[in-house]
mmCIF file of C-alpha atoms in Angstrom:
data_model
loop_
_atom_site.group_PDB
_atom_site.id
_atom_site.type_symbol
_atom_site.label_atom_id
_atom_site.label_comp_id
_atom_site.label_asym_id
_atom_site.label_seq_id
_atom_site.Cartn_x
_atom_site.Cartn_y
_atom_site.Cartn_z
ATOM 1 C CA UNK A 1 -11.053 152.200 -46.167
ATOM 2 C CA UNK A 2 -9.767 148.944 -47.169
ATOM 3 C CA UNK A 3 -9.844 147.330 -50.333
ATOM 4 C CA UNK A 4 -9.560 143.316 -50.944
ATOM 5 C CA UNK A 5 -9.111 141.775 -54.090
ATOM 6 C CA UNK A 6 -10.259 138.416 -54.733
ATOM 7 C CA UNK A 7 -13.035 139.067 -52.431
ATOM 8 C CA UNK A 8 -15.024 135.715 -54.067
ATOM 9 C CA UNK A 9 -12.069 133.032 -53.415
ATOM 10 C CA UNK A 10 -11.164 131.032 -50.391
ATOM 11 C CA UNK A 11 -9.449 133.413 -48.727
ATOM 12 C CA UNK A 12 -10.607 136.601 -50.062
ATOM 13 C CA UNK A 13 -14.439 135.736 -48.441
ATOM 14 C CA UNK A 14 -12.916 134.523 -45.020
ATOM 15 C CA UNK A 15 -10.652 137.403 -44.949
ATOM 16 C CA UNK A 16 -13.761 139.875 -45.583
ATOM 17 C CA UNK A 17 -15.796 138.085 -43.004
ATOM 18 C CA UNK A 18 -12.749 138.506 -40.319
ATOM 19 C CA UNK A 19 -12.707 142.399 -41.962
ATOM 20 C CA UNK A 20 -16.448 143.185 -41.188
ATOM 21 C CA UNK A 21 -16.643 141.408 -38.185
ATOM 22 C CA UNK A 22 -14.007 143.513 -36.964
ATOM 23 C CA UNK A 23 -16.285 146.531 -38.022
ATOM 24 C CA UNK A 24 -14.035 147.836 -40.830
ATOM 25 C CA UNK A 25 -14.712 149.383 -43.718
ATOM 26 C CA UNK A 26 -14.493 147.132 -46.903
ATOM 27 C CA UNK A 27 -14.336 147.360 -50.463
ATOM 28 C CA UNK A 28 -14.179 143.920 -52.808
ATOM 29 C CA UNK A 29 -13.419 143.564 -55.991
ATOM 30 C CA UNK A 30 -15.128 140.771 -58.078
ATOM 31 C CA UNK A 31 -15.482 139.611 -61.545
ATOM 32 C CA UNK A 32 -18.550 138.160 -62.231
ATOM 33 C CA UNK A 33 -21.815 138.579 -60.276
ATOM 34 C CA UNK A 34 -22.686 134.395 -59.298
ATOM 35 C CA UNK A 35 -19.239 134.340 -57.470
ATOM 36 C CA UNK A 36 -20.970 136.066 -55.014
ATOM 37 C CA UNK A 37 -23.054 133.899 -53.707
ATOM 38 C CA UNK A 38 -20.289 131.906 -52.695
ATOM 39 C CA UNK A 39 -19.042 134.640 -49.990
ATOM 40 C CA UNK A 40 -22.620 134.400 -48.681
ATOM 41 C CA UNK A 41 -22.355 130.652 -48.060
ATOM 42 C CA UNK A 42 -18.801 131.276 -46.526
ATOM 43 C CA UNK A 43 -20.615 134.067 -44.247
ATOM 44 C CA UNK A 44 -23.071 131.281 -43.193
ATOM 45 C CA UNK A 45 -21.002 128.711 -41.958
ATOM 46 C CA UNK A 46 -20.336 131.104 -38.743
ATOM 47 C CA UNK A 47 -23.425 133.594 -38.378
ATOM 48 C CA UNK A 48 -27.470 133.631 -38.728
ATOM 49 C CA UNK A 49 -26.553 137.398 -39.415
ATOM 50 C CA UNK A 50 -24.664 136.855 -42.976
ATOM 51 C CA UNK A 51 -26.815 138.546 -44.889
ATOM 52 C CA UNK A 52 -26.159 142.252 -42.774
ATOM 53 C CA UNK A 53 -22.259 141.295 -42.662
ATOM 54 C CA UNK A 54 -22.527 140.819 -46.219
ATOM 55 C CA UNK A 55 -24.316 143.743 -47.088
ATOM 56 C CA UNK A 56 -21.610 145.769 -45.495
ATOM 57 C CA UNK A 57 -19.108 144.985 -48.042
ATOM 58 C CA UNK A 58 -18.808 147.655 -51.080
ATOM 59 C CA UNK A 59 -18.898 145.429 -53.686
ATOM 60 C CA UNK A 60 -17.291 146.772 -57.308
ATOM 61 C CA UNK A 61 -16.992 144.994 -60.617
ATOM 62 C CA UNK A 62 -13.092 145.049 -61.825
ATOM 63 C CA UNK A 63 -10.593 143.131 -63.115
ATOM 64 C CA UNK A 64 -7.431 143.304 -62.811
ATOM 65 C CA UNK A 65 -6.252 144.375 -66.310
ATOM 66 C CA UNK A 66 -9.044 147.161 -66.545
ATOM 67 C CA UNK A 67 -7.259 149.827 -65.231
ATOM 68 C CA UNK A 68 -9.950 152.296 -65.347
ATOM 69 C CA UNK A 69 -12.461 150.517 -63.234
ATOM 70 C CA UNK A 70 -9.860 149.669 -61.188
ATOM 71 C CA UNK A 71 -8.867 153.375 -60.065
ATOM 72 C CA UNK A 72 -12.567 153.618 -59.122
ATOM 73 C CA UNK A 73 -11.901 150.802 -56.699
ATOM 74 C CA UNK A 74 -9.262 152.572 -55.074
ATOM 75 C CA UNK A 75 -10.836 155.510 -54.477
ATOM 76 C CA UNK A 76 -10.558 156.762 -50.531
ATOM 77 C CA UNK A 77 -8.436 153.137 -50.244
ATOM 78 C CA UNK A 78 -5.398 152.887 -47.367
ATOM 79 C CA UNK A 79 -5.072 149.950 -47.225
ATOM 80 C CA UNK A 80 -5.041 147.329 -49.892
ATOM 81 C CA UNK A 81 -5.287 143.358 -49.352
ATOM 82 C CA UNK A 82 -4.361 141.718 -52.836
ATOM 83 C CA UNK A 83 -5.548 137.858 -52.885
ATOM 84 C CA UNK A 84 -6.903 137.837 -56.605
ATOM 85 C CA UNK A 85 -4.960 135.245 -58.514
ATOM 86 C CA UNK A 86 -5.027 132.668 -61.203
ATOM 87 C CA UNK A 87 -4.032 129.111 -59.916
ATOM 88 C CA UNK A 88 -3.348 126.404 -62.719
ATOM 89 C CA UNK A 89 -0.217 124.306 -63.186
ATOM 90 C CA UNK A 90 -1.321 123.489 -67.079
ATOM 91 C CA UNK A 91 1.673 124.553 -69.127
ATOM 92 C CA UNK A 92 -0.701 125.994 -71.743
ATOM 93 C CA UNK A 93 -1.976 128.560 -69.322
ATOM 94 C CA UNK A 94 1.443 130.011 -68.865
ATOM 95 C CA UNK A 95 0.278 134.122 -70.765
ATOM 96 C CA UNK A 96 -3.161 133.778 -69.063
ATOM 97 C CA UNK A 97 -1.370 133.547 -66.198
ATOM 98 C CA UNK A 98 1.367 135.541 -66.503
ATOM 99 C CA UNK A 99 -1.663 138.551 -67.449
ATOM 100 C CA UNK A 100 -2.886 138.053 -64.115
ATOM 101 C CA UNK A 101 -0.772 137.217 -61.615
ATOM 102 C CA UNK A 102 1.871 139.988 -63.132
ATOM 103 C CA UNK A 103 0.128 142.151 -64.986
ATOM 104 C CA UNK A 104 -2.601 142.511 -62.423
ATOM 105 C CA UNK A 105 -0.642 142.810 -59.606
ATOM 106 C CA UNK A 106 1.759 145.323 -61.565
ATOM 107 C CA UNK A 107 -1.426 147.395 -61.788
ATOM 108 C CA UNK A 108 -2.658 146.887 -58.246
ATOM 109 C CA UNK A 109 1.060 148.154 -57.112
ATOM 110 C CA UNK A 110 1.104 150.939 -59.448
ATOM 111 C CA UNK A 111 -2.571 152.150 -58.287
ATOM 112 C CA UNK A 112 -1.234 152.137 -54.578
ATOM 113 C CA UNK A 113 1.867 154.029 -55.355
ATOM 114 C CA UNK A 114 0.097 156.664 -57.256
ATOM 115 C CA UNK A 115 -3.349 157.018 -54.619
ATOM 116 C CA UNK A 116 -0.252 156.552 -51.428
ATOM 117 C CA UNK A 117 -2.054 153.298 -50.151
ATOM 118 C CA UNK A 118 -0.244 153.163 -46.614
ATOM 119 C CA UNK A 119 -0.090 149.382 -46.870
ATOM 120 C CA UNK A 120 0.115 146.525 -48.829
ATOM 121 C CA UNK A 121 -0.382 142.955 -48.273
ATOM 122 C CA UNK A 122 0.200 140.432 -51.266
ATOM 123 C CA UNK A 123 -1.059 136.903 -50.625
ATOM 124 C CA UNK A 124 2.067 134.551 -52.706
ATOM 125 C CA UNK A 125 2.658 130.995 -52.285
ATOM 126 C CA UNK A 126 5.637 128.744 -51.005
ATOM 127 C CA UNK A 127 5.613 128.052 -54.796
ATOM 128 C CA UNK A 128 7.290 131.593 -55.612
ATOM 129 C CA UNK A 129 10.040 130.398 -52.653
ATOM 130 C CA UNK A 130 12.882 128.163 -53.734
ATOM 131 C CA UNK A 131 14.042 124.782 -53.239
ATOM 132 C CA UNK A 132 16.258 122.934 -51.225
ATOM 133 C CA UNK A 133 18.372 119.956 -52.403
ATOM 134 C CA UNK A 134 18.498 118.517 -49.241
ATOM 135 C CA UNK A 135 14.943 117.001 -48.505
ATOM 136 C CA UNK A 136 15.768 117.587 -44.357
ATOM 137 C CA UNK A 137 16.705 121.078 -45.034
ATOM 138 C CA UNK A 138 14.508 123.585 -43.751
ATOM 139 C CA UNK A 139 13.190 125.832 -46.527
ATOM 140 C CA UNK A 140 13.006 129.719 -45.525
ATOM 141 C CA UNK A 141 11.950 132.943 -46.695
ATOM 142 C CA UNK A 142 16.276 132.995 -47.237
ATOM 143 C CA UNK A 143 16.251 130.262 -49.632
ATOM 144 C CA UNK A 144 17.135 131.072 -53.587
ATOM 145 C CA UNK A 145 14.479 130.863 -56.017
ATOM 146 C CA UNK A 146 16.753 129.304 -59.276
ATOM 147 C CA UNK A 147 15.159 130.544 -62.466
ATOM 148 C CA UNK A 148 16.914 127.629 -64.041
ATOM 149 C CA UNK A 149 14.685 124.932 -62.005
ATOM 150 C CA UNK A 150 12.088 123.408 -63.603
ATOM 151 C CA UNK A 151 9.580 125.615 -61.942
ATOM 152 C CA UNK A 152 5.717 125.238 -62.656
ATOM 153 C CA UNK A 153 3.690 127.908 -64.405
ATOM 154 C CA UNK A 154 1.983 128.964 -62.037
ATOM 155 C CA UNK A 155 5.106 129.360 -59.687
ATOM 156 C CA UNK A 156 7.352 131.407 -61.887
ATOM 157 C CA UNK A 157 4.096 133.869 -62.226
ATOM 158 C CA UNK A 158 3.577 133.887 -58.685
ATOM 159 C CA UNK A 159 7.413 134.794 -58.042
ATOM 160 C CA UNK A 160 7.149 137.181 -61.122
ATOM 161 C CA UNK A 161 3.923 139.232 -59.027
ATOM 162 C CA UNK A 162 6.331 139.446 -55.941
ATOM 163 C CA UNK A 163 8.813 140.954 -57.631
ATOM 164 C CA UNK A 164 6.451 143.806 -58.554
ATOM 165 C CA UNK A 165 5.512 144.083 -54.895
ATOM 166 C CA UNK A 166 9.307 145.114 -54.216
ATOM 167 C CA UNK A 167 9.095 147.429 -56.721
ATOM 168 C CA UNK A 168 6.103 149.503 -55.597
ATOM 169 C CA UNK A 169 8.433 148.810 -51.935
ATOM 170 C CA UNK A 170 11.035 151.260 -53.488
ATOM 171 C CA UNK A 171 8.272 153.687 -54.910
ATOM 172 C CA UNK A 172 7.313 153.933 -51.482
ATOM 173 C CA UNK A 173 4.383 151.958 -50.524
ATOM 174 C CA UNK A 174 5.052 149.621 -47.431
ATOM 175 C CA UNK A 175 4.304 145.651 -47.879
ATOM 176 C CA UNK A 176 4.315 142.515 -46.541
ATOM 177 C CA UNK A 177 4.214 139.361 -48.630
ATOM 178 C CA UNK A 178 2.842 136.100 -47.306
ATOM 179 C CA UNK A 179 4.125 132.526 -48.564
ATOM 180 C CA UNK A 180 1.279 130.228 -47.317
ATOM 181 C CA UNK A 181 1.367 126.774 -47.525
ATOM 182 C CA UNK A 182 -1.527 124.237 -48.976
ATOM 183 C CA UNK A 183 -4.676 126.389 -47.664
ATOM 184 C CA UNK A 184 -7.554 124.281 -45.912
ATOM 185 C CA UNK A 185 -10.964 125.908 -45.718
ATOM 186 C CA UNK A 186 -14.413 125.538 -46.756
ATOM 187 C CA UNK A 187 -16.542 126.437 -49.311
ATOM 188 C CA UNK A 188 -14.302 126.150 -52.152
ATOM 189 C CA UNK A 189 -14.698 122.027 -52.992
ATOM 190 C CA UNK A 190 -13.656 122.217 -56.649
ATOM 191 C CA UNK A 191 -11.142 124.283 -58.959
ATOM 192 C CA UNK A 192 -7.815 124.907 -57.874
ATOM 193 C CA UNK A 193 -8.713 125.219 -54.158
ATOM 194 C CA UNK A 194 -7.698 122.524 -51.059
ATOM 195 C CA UNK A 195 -11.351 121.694 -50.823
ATOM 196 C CA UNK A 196 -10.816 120.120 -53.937
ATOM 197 C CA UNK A 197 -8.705 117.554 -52.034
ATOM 198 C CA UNK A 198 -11.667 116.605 -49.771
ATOM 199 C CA UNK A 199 -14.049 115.933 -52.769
ATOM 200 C CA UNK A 200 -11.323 113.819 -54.377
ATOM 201 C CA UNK A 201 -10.155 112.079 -51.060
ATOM 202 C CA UNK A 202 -13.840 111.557 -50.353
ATOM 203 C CA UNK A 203 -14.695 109.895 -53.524
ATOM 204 C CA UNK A 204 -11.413 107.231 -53.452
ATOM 205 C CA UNK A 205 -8.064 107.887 -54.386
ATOM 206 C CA UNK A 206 -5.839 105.529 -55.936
ATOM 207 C CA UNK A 207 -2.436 106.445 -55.379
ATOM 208 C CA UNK A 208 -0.731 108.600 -53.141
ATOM 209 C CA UNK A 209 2.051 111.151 -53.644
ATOM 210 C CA UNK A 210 5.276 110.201 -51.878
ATOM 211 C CA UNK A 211 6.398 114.023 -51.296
ATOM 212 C CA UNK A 212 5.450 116.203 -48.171
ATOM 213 C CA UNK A 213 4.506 119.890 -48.106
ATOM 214 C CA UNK A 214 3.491 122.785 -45.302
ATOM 215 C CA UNK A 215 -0.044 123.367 -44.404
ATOM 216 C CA UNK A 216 -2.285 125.822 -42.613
ATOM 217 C CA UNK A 217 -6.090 126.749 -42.711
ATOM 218 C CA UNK A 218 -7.593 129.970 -43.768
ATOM 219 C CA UNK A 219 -8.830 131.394 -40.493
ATOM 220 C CA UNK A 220 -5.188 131.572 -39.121
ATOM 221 C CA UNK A 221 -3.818 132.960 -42.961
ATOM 222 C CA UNK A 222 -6.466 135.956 -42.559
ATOM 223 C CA UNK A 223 -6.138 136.104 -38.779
ATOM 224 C CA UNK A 224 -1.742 136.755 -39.612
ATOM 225 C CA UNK A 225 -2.568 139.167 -42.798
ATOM 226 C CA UNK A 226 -5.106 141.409 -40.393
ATOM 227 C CA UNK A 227 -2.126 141.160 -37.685
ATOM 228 C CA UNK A 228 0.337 141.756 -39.849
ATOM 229 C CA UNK A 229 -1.597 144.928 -41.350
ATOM 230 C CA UNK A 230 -2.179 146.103 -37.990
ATOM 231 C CA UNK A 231 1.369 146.226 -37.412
ATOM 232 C CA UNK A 232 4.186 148.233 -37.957
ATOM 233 C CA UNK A 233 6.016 145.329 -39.671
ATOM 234 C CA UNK A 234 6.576 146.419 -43.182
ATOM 235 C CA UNK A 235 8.816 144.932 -46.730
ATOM 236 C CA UNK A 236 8.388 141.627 -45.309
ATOM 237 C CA UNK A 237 7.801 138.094 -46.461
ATOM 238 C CA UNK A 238 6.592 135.399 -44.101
ATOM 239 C CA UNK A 239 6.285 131.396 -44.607
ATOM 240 C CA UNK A 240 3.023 131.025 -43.540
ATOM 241 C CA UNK A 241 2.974 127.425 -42.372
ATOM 242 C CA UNK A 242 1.617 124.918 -39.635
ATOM 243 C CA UNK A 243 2.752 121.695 -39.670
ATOM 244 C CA UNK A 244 4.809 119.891 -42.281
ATOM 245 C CA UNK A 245 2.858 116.534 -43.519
ATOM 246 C CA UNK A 246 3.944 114.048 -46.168
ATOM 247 C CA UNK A 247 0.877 113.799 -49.035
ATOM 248 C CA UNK A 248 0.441 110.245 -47.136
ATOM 249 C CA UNK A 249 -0.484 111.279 -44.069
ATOM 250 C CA UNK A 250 -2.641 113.996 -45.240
ATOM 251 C CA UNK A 251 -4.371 111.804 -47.540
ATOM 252 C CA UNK A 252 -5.138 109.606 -44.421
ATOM 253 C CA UNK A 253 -6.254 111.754 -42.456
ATOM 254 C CA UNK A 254 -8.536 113.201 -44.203
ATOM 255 C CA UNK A 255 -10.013 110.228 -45.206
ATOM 256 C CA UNK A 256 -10.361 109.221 -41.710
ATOM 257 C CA UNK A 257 -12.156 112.140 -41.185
ATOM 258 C CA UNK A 258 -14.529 111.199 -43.918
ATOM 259 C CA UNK A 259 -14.970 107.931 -42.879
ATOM 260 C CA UNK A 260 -13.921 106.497 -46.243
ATOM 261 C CA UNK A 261 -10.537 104.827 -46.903
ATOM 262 C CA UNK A 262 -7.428 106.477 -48.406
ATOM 263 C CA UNK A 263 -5.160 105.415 -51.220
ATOM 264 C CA UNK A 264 -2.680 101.991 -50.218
ATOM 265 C CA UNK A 265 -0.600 102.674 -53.211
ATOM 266 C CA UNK A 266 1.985 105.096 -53.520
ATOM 267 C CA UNK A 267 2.658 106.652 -57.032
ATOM 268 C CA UNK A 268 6.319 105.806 -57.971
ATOM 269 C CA UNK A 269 8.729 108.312 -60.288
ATOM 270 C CA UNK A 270 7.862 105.313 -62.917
ATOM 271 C CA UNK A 271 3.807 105.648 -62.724
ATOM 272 C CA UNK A 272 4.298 109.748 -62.195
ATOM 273 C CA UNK A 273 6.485 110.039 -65.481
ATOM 274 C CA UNK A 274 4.520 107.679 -67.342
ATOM 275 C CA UNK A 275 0.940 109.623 -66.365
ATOM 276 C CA UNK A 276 2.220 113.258 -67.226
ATOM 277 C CA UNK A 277 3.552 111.779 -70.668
ATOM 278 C CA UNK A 278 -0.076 110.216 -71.176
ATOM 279 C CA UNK A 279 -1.748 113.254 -70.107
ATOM 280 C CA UNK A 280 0.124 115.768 -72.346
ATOM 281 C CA UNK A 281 -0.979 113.157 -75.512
ATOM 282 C CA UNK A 282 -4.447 112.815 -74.487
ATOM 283 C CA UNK A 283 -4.479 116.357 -74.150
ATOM 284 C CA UNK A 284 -2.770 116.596 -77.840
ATOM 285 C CA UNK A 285 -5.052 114.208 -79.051
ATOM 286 C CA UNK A 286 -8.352 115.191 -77.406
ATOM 287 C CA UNK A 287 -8.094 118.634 -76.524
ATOM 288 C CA UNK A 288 -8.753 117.797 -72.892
ATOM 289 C CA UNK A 289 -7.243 120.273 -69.971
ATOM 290 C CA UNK A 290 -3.913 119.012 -68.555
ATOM 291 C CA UNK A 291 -4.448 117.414 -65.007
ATOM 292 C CA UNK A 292 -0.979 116.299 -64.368
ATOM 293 C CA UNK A 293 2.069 118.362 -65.848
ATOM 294 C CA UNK A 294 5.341 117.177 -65.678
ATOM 295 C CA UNK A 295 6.186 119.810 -62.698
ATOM 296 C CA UNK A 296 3.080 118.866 -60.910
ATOM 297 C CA UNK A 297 4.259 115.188 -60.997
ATOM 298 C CA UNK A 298 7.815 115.919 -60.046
ATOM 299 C CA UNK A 299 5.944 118.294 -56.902
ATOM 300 C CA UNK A 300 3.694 115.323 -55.675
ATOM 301 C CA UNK A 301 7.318 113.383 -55.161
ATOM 302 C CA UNK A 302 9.309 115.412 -53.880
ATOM 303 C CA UNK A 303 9.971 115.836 -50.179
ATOM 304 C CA UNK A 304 9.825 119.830 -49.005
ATOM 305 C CA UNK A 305 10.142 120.920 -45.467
ATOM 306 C CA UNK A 306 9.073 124.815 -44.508
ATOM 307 C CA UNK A 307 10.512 126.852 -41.347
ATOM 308 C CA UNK A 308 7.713 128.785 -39.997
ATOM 309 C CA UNK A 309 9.633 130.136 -37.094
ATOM 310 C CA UNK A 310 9.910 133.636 -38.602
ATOM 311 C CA UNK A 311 6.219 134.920 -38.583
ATOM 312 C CA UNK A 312 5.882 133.075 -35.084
ATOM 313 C CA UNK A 313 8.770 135.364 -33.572
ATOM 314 C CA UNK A 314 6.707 138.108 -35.399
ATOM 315 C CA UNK A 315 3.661 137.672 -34.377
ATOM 316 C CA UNK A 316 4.447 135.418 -30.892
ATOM 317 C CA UNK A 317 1.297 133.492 -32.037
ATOM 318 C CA UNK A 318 0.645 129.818 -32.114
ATOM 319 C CA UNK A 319 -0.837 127.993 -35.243
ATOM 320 C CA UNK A 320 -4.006 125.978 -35.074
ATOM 321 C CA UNK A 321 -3.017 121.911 -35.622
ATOM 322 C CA UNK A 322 -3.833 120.551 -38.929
ATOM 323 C CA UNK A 323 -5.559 117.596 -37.298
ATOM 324 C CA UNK A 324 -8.256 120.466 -35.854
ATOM 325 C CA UNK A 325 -8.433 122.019 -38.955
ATOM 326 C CA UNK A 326 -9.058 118.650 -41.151
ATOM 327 C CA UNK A 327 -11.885 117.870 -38.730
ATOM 328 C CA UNK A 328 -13.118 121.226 -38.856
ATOM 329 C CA UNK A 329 -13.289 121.573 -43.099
ATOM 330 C CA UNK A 330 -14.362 117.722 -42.944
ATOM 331 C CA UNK A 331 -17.391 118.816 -41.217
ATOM 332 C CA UNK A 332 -18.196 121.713 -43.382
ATOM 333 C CA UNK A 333 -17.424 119.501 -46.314
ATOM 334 C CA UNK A 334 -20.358 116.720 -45.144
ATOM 335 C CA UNK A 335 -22.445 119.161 -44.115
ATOM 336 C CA UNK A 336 -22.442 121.056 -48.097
ATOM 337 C CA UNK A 337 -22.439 117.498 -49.646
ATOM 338 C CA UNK A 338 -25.503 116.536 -47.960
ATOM 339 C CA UNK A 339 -27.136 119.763 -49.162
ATOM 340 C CA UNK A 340 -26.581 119.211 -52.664
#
């Protein structure tokens, strides 16, 4: 029996559609009961037959601090998928998400020591990897995460979760840890998600970041973690990357694949600086949610390059292009807005 957390989030539903398509047995974990009908539209971008694949899935009601409902969950569990997170690079959010990006994943680790889950796969983020001061040096799963950075929230909680992965590694439960880069896939067009990025592309951005990050789509993240828990590849982490793009040439891309036209001005360290300092007052002032921390606007300018080579080796699999998998969400994207 497998068991996924996150089972309502972008990856979490693609991953349990690869799961039951596959014909295995599934358990999810969700929070509340309208997230679900999200994994149903995810199910229906790719079969008439959703509904029965759906219906396969054991569905359970946890979260990841309730300990007790949780140990339900893992009843008759091997193996254990763990893609539940909090995403949010607002400052103030640092305990919410230190509860459940640690604290939750402490307890998911401690629940597979003590029911001897044969396998564990923890979905990170090249956030929880570290930096390179050298914008043409490759970053790898080598590279030294410095506490002393000026690391976002949501990355020192991210690289605070993997650390209790390697401990429940030396209680004696076998893992592998994926670093994936910005995730494309549908479904998800607000929130923290990529889809996000569509929506905003598609209704006119103004500026442009001048950094670059690594990229890959959800069907070949959940086609590498059901691979890589097939395998015998254990205490692992892997960069889970396609292609490196600067912000710029995603941001055109996409809007070419939209049909609408993308931002002509790029935000300088002047414009970035002065928005953050804006933001943090309005939200002083106001009350309003952060959109743009100071770590988020030192991200969007800053040049990062990712070495995928080592889950490629692994694996000996190709990635799917980013230009395929732009068109591809584009077309789910259209195809949801029209709907609406």
């Amino acid at each position: 029996m497998i068991l996924v957390t996150g089972g309502t989030g972008l990856v979490g539903s693609h991953l349990l559609y690869k799961l039951v398509s596959e014909n295995e047995q599934v358990k999810a974990i969700y929070r509340r009961t309208q997230t679900l009908d999200r994994v149903k539209h995810v199910f229906s971008y790719y079969t008439e037959n959703y509904q029965s694949l759906y219906e396969k899935i054991e569905w359970i009601e946890a979260d990841l601090n309730d300990v007790p409902d949780l140990e339900l969950a893992f009843k008759d569990v091997n193996l254990v998928y763990h893609c539940a997170a909090f995403v949010s690079f607002e400052p103030d959010k640092y305990y919410l998400l230190r509860t459940v990006n640690i604290e939750g994943t402490a307890n998911i680790v401690n629940l597979c020591i003590s029911n001897k889950v044969k396998k564990l796969c923890y979905v990170s983020s090249i956030a929880a990897i570290g930096h390179e001061p050298n914008p043409n040096q490759f970053i790898t799963e080598q590279t030294d995460w410095n506490p002393e950075d000026d690391n976002s929230v949501y990355a020192i909680t991210k690289y605070g979760a993997e650390m209790e992965v390697w401990r429940g590694t030396q209680e004696g439960v076998p893992a592998v840890i994926i670093n994936p880069g910005i995730i494309l896939g549908p479904g998800y067009w607000k929130g923290g998600s990529s889809g996000n990025l569509f929506r905003l592309i598609h209704k006119g951005l103004n500026y442009y970041g001048s950094g670059s990050s690594g990229y890959i789509d959800v069907w070949d993240v959940c086609d590498i973690m059901y691979q890589l828990m097939k395998s015998d590849l254990v205490n692992e982490r892997y960069i889970l990357i396609s292609e490196n793009l600067s912000f710029n040439d995603f941001q055109t891309k996409v809007a070419k694949t939209l049909n609408v036209k993308p931002a002509k001005k790029v935000a300088t360290p002047f414009v970035l600086e002065l928005g953050w300092r804006l933001d943090w007052l309005t939200s002083k002032l106001l009350g309003k949610r952060r959109k743009l921390s100071k770590q988020l606007a030192k991200s969007v300018r800053t040049q990062s390059v990712y070495n995928n080579s080592k889950i490629k080796n692994a694996l000996q699999m190709e990635f799917n292009s980013i230009d395929n998998s732009i068109d591809k969400v584009a077309k789910f994207y259209l195809k949801d807005t029209k709907s609406i």
